[in-house]
Coordinates of C-alpha atoms in Angstrom, one line a residue:
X165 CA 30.5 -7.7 -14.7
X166 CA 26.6 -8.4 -14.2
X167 CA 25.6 -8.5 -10.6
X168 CA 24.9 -12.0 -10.0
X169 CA 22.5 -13.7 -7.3
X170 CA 25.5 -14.4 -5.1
X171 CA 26.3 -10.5 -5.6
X172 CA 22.3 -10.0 -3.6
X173 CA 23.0 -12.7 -1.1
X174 CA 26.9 -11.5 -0.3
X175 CA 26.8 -13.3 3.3
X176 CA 26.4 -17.2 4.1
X177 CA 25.2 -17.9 7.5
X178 CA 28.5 -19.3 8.3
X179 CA 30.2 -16.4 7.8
X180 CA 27.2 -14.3 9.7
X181 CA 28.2 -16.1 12.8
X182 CA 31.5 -14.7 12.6
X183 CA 30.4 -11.7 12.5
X184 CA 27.3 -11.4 14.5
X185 CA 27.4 -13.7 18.0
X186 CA 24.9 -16.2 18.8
X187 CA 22.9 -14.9 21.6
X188 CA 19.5 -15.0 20.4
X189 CA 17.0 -14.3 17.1
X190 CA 18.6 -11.2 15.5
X191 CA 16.2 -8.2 15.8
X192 CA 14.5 -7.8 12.6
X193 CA 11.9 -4.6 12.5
X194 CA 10.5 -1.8 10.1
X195 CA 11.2 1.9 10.7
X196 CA 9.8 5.0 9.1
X197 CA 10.5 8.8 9.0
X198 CA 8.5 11.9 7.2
X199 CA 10.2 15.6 7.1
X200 CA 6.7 17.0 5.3
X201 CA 6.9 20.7 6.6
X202 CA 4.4 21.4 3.6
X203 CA 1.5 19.4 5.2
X204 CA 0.4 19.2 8.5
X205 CA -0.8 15.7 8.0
X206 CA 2.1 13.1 8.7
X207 CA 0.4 10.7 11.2
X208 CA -1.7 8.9 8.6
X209 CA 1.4 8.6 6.1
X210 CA 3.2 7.0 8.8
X211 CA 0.3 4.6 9.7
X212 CA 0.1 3.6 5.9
X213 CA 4.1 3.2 5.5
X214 CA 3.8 1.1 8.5
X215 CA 1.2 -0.9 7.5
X216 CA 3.7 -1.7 4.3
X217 CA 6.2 -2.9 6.5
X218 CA 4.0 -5.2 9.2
X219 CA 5.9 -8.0 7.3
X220 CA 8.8 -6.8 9.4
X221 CA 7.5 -6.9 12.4
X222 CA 4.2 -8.2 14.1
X223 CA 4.5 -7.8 18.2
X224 CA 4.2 -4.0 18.8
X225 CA 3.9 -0.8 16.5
X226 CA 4.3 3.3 17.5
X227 CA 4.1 6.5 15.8
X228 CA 5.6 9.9 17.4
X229 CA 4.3 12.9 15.6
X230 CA 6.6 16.7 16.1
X231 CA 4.3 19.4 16.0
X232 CA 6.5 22.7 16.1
X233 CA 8.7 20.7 18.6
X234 CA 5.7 18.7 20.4
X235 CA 5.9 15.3 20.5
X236 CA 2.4 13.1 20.5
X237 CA 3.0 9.4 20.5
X238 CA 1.1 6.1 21.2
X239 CA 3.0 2.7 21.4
X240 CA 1.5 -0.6 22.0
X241 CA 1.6 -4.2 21.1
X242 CA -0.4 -5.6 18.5
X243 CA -0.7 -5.4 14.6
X244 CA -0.9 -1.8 13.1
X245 CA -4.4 -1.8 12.2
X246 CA -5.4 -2.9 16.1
X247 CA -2.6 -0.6 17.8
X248 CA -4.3 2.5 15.6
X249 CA -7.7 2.3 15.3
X250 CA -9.0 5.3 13.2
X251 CA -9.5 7.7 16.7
X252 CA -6.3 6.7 18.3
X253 CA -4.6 8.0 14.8
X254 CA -6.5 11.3 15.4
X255 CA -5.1 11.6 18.3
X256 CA -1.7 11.9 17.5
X257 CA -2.9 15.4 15.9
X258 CA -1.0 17.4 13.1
X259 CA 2.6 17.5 12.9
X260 CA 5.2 18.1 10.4
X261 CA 7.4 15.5 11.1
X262 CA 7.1 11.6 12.6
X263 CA 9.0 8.6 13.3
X264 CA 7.1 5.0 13.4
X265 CA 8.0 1.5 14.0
X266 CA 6.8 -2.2 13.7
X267 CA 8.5 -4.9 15.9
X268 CA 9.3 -8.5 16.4
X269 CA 10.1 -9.7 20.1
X270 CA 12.8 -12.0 20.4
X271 CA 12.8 -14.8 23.1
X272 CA 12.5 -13.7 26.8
X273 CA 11.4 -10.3 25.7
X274 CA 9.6 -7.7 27.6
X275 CA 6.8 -7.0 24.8
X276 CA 5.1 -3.7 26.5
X277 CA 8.4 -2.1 27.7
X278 CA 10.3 -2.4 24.8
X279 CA 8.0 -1.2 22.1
X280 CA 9.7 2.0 20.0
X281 CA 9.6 4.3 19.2
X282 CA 11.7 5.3 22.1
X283 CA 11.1 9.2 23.3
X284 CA 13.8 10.9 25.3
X285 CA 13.8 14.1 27.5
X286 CA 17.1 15.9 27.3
X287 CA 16.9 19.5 28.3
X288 CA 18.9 20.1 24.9
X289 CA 15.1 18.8 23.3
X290 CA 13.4 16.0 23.2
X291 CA 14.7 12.9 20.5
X292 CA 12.7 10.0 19.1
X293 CA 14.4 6.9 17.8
X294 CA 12.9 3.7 15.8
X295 CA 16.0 1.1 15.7
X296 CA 16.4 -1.8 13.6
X297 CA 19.4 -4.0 14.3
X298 CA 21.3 -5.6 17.0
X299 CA 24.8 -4.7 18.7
X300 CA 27.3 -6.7 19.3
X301 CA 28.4 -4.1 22.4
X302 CA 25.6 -3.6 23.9
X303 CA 25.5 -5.4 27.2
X304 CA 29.4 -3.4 27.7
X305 CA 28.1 0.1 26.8
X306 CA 25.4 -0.9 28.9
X307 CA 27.4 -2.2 31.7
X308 CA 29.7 1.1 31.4
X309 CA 26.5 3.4 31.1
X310 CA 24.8 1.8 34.6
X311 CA 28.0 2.1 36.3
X312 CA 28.2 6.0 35.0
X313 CA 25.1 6.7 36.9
X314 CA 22.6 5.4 33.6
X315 CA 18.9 4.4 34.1
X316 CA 18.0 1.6 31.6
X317 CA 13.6 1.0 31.8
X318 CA 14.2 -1.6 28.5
X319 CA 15.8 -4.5 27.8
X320 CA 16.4 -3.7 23.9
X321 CA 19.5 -2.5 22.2
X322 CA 17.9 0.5 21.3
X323 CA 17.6 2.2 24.1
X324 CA 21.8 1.8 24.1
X325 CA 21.8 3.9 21.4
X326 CA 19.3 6.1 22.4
X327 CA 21.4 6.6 25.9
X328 CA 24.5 6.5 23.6
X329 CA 23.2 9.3 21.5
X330 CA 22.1 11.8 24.6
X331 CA 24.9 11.2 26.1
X332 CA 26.9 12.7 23.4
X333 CA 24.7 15.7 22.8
X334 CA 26.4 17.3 25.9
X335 CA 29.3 18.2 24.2
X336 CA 28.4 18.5 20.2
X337 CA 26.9 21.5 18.0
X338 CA 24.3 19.5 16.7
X339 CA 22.2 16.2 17.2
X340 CA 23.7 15.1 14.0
X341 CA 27.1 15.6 15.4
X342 CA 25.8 13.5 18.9
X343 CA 24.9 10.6 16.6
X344 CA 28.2 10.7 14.4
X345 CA 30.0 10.5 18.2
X346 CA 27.8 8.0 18.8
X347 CA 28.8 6.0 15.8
X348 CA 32.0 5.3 16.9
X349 CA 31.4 3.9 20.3
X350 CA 28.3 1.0 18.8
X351 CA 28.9 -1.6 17.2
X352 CA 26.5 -4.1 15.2
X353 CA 23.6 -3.6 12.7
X354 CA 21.4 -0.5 13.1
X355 CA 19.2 1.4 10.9
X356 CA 17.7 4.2 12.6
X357 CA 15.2 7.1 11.9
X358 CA 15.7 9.7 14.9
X359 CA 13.3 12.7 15.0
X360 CA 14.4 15.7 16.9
X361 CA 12.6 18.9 17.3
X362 CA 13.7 20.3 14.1
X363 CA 15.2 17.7 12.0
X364 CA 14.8 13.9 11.2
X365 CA 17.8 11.6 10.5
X366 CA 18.5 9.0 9.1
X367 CA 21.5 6.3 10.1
X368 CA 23.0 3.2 8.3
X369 CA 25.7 0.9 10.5
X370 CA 29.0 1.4 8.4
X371 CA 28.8 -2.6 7.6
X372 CA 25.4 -2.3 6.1
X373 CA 23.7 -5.1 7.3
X374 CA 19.7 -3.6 7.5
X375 CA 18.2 -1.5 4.5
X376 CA 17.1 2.0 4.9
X377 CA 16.0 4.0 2.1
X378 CA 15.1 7.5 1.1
X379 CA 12.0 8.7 -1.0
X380 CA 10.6 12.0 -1.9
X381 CA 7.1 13.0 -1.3
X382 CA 5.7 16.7 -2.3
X383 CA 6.9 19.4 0.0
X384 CA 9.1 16.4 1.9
X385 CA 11.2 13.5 2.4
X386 CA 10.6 10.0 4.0
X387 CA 12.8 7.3 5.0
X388 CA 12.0 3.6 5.4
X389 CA 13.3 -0.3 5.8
X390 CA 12.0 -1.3 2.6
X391 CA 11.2 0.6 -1.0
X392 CA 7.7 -1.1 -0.5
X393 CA 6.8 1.7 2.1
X394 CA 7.2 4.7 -0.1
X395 CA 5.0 3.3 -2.7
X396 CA 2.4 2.8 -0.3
X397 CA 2.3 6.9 0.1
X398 CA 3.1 7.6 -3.6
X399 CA 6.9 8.4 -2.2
X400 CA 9.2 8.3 -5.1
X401 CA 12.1 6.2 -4.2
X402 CA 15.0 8.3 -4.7
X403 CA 17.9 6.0 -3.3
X404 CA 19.6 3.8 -0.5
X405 CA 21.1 5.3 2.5
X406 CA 25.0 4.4 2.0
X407 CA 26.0 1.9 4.6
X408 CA 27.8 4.5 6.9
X409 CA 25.8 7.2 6.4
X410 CA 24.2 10.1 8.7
X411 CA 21.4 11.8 6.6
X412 CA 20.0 15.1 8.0
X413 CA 16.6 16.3 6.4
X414 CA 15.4 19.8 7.9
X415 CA 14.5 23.5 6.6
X416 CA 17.6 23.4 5.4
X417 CA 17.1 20.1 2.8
X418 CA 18.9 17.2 2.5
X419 CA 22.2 17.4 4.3
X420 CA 24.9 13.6 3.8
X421 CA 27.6 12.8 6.6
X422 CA 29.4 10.1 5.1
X423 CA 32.6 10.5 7.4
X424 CA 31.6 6.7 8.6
X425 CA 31.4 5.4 5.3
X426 CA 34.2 3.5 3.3
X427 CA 34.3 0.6 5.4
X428 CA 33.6 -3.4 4.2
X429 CA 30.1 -3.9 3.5
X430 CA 27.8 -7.0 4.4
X431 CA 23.8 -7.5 3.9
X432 CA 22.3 -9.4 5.8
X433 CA 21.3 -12.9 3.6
X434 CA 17.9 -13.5 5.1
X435 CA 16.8 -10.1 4.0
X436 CA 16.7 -11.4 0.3
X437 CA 15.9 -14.8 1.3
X438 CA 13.0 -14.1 3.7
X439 CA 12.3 -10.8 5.6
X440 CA 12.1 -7.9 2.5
X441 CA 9.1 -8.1 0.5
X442 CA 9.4 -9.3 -2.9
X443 CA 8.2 -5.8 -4.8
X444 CA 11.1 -4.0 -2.6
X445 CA 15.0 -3.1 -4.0
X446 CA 17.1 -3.1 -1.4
X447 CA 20.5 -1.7 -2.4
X448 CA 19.6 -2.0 -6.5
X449 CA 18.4 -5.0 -6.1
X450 CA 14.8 -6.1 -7.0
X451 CA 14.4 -8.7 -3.9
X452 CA 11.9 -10.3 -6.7
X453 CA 14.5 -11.1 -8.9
X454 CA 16.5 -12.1 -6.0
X455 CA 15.2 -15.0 -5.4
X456 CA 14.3 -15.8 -8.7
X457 CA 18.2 -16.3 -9.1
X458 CA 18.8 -17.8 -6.1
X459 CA 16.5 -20.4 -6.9
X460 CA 17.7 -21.1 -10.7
X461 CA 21.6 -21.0 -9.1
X462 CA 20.1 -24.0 -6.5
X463 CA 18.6 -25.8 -10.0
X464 CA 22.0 -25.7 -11.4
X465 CA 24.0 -27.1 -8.5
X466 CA 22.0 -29.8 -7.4
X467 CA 19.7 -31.1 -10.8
X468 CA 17.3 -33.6 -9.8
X469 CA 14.3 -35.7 -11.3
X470 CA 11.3 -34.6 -10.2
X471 CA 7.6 -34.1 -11.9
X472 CA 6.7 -31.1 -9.9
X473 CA 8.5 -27.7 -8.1
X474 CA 6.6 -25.9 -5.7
X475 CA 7.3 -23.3 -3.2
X476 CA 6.5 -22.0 0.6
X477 CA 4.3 -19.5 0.3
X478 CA 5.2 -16.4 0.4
X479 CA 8.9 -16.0 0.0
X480 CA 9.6 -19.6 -0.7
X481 CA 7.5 -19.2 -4.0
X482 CA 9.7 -16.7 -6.3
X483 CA 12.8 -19.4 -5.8
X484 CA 10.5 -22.3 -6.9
X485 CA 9.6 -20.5 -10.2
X486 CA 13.3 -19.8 -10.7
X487 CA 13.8 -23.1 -10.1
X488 CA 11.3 -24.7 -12.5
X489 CA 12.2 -22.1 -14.8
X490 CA 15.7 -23.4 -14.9
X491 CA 15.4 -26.8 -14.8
X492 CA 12.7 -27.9 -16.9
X493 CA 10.5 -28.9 -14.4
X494 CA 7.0 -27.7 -14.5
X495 CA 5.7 -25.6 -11.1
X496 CA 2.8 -25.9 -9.2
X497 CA 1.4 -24.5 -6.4
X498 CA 1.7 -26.9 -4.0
X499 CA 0.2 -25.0 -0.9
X500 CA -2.7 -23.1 0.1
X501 CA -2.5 -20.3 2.4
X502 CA -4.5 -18.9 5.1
X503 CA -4.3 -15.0 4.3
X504 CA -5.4 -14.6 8.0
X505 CA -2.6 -15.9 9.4
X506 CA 1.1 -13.7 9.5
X507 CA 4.3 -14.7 9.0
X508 CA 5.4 -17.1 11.4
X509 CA 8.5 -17.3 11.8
X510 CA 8.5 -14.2 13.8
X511 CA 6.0 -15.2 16.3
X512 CA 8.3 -15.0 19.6
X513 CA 8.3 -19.0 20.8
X514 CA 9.4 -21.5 18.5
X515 CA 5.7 -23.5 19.9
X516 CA 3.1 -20.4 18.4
X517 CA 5.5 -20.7 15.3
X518 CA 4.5 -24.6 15.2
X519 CA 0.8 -24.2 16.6
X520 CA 0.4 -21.1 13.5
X521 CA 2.4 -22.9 10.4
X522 CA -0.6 -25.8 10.9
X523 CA -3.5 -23.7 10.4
X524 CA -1.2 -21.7 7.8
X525 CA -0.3 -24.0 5.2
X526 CA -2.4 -27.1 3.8
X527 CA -1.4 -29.1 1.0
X528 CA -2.8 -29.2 -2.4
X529 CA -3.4 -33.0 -2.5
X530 CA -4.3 -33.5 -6.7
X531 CA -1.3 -31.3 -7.6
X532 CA 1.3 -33.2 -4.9
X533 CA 0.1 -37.0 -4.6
X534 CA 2.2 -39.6 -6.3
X535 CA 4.8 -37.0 -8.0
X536 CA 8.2 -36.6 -7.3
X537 CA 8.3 -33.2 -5.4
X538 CA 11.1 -30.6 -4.9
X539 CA 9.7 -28.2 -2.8
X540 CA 11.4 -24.9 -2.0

């Protein structure tokens, strides 16, 4: 059978809440890796694949660049473009392999201290690690961590894994290995791109619930949230890390642990609904058409009257042309956007989300006044 938009948007929130506990906004970030050994150059393509993804995340941003084994990083809050200013990206030097990030704080969050990429010292060599996701275990592992002796110096989730991960490494062959262990113990959503010394990996939660991909560039590999990354660095998007999965890229190519897949998959709904940008394809899905479907399915089950559909700019505007498309009823474009202002929605206090979405959005008055309106 024909996927269908309710085969894109496989999770309701009801059932989300069953899964995923209530404790706060779920983390929603970008994450980047490059294995490039062909080119000594990686810093900018992360900077540009990050600068793809700032939809993801608009807090903090941070780049660690492996030079032979040396890792160079610079982490800060702020948009891409104001954490790297074209010196600060020199700086960072050549390298062959680099891991960045983009970030949204969640309530009560400790924006300087918890900006990733995280960098640990181990003496078995050093590890970098850009997380997107949240555990449902954490404050336990935590808990059991601290009372093992642990040092904690952030408040994220990542850092659990990051500890989670190390820890490991003292009795497996490989970092690969350290992260399979470390599989089994967390539990949640988690996408990561680790960078070691030699290798960068790439990890998908067995459930699924955050995209990762992997793309091919000449002489390397990259991995990102979103398909709209590669593109950005004429990556050719080769295909979705499995939900599961443990995808080594070193000197010795491209290497897939999928010991952790086979398990009952999930996406998380606001990916398609909100967070991915439209021109992505997350798991063979065009996020585009998405919501296109999404909004023709809401035109079939609740037809209405109206003289005019228009959307939310930007992800509420793909649903109101599959709306109108369905239904008959002409679309308009209600709103005007202020391209200076971000998405919103992740701003950390629900008051900056209120005081930004009233210089965001104004209303088109001639297309709106004295019409029946449904508004996506």
């Amino acid at each position: 059978m024909p996927r269908s938009c309710r085969d894109c948007l496989p999770m309701m929130p009801t059932e989300l809440s069953a899964v995923l506990p209530a404790r706060h906004i779920q983390e929603e970030c970008g994450v980047f890796g490059v294995y490039a050994p062909e080119t000594t150059d990686v810093a900018p393509l992360a900077y540009y694949a990050l600068y793809a993804l700032q939809h993801r995340g608009q807090e903090s941003a941070g780049i660690a660049v492996n030079d032979d084994g040396v890792f160079t990083a610079y982490r800060d809050v702020g948009l891409v473009n104001e954490v790297f200013p074209a010196e600060r990206l020199r700086s960072l030097g050549t390298g062959t392999i680099a891991v960045g990030h983009v970030r949204y704080g969640t309530t009560g969050s400790d924006n300087k201290r918890n900006v990733q990429p995280i960098l640990v010292n181990h003496y078995k060599g050093r590890m970098a690690l850009a997380h997107n996701g949240n555990l449902t275990n954490a404050a336990e592992l935590r808990e059991s961590f601290e009372l093992d002796g642990a040092i904690f110096r952030t408040t994220s989730d990542s850092e659990v894994i990051a500890y989670a991960i190390t820890r490991e490494r003292l009795g497996a062959k490989s970092i690969e290995e350290a992260v399979s262990r470390a599989m089994d113990k967390v539990k949640g959503a988690y996408s990561l791109a680790v960078m070691s010394p030699r290798k960068l990996i790439a990890v998908r939660d067995p459930i699924g619930f955050r995209p990762l991909c992997i793309g091919e560039i000449e002489g390397g590999w990259v991995v990102a949230s979103e398909s709209c990354a590669l593109d950005a660095i004429g990556a050719k998007f080769l295909r979705d890390v499995e939900p599961g999965e443990i995808v080594t890229i070193s000197d010795k190519g491209l290497v897939s642990d999928r010991s952790h897949c086979g398990h009952a998959t999930a996406e998380c709904v606001f990916e398609f609904i909100y967070f991915a940008r439209p021109d992505s394809v997350i798991d063979g899905s065009s996020v585009h058409v998405a919501r296109q479907r999404a909004g023709a399915f809401l035109a079939l089950e609740h037809p209405v009257q109206a003289d005019i559909v228009i959307g939310v700019p930007d992800s509420g505007l793909d649903a109101a042309l599959g709306y109108a498309r369905q239904s008959g009823i002409p679309y308009g474009m209600g709103f005007i956007k202020n391209k200076y202002i971000g998405r919103t929605f992740i701003s950390p206090t629900q008051a900056m989300r209120e005081n930004e979405v009233n210089i965001k959005l104004n209303p088109i008055r001639s297309v709106v006044d004295g019409k029946r309106v449904v508004l996506i």
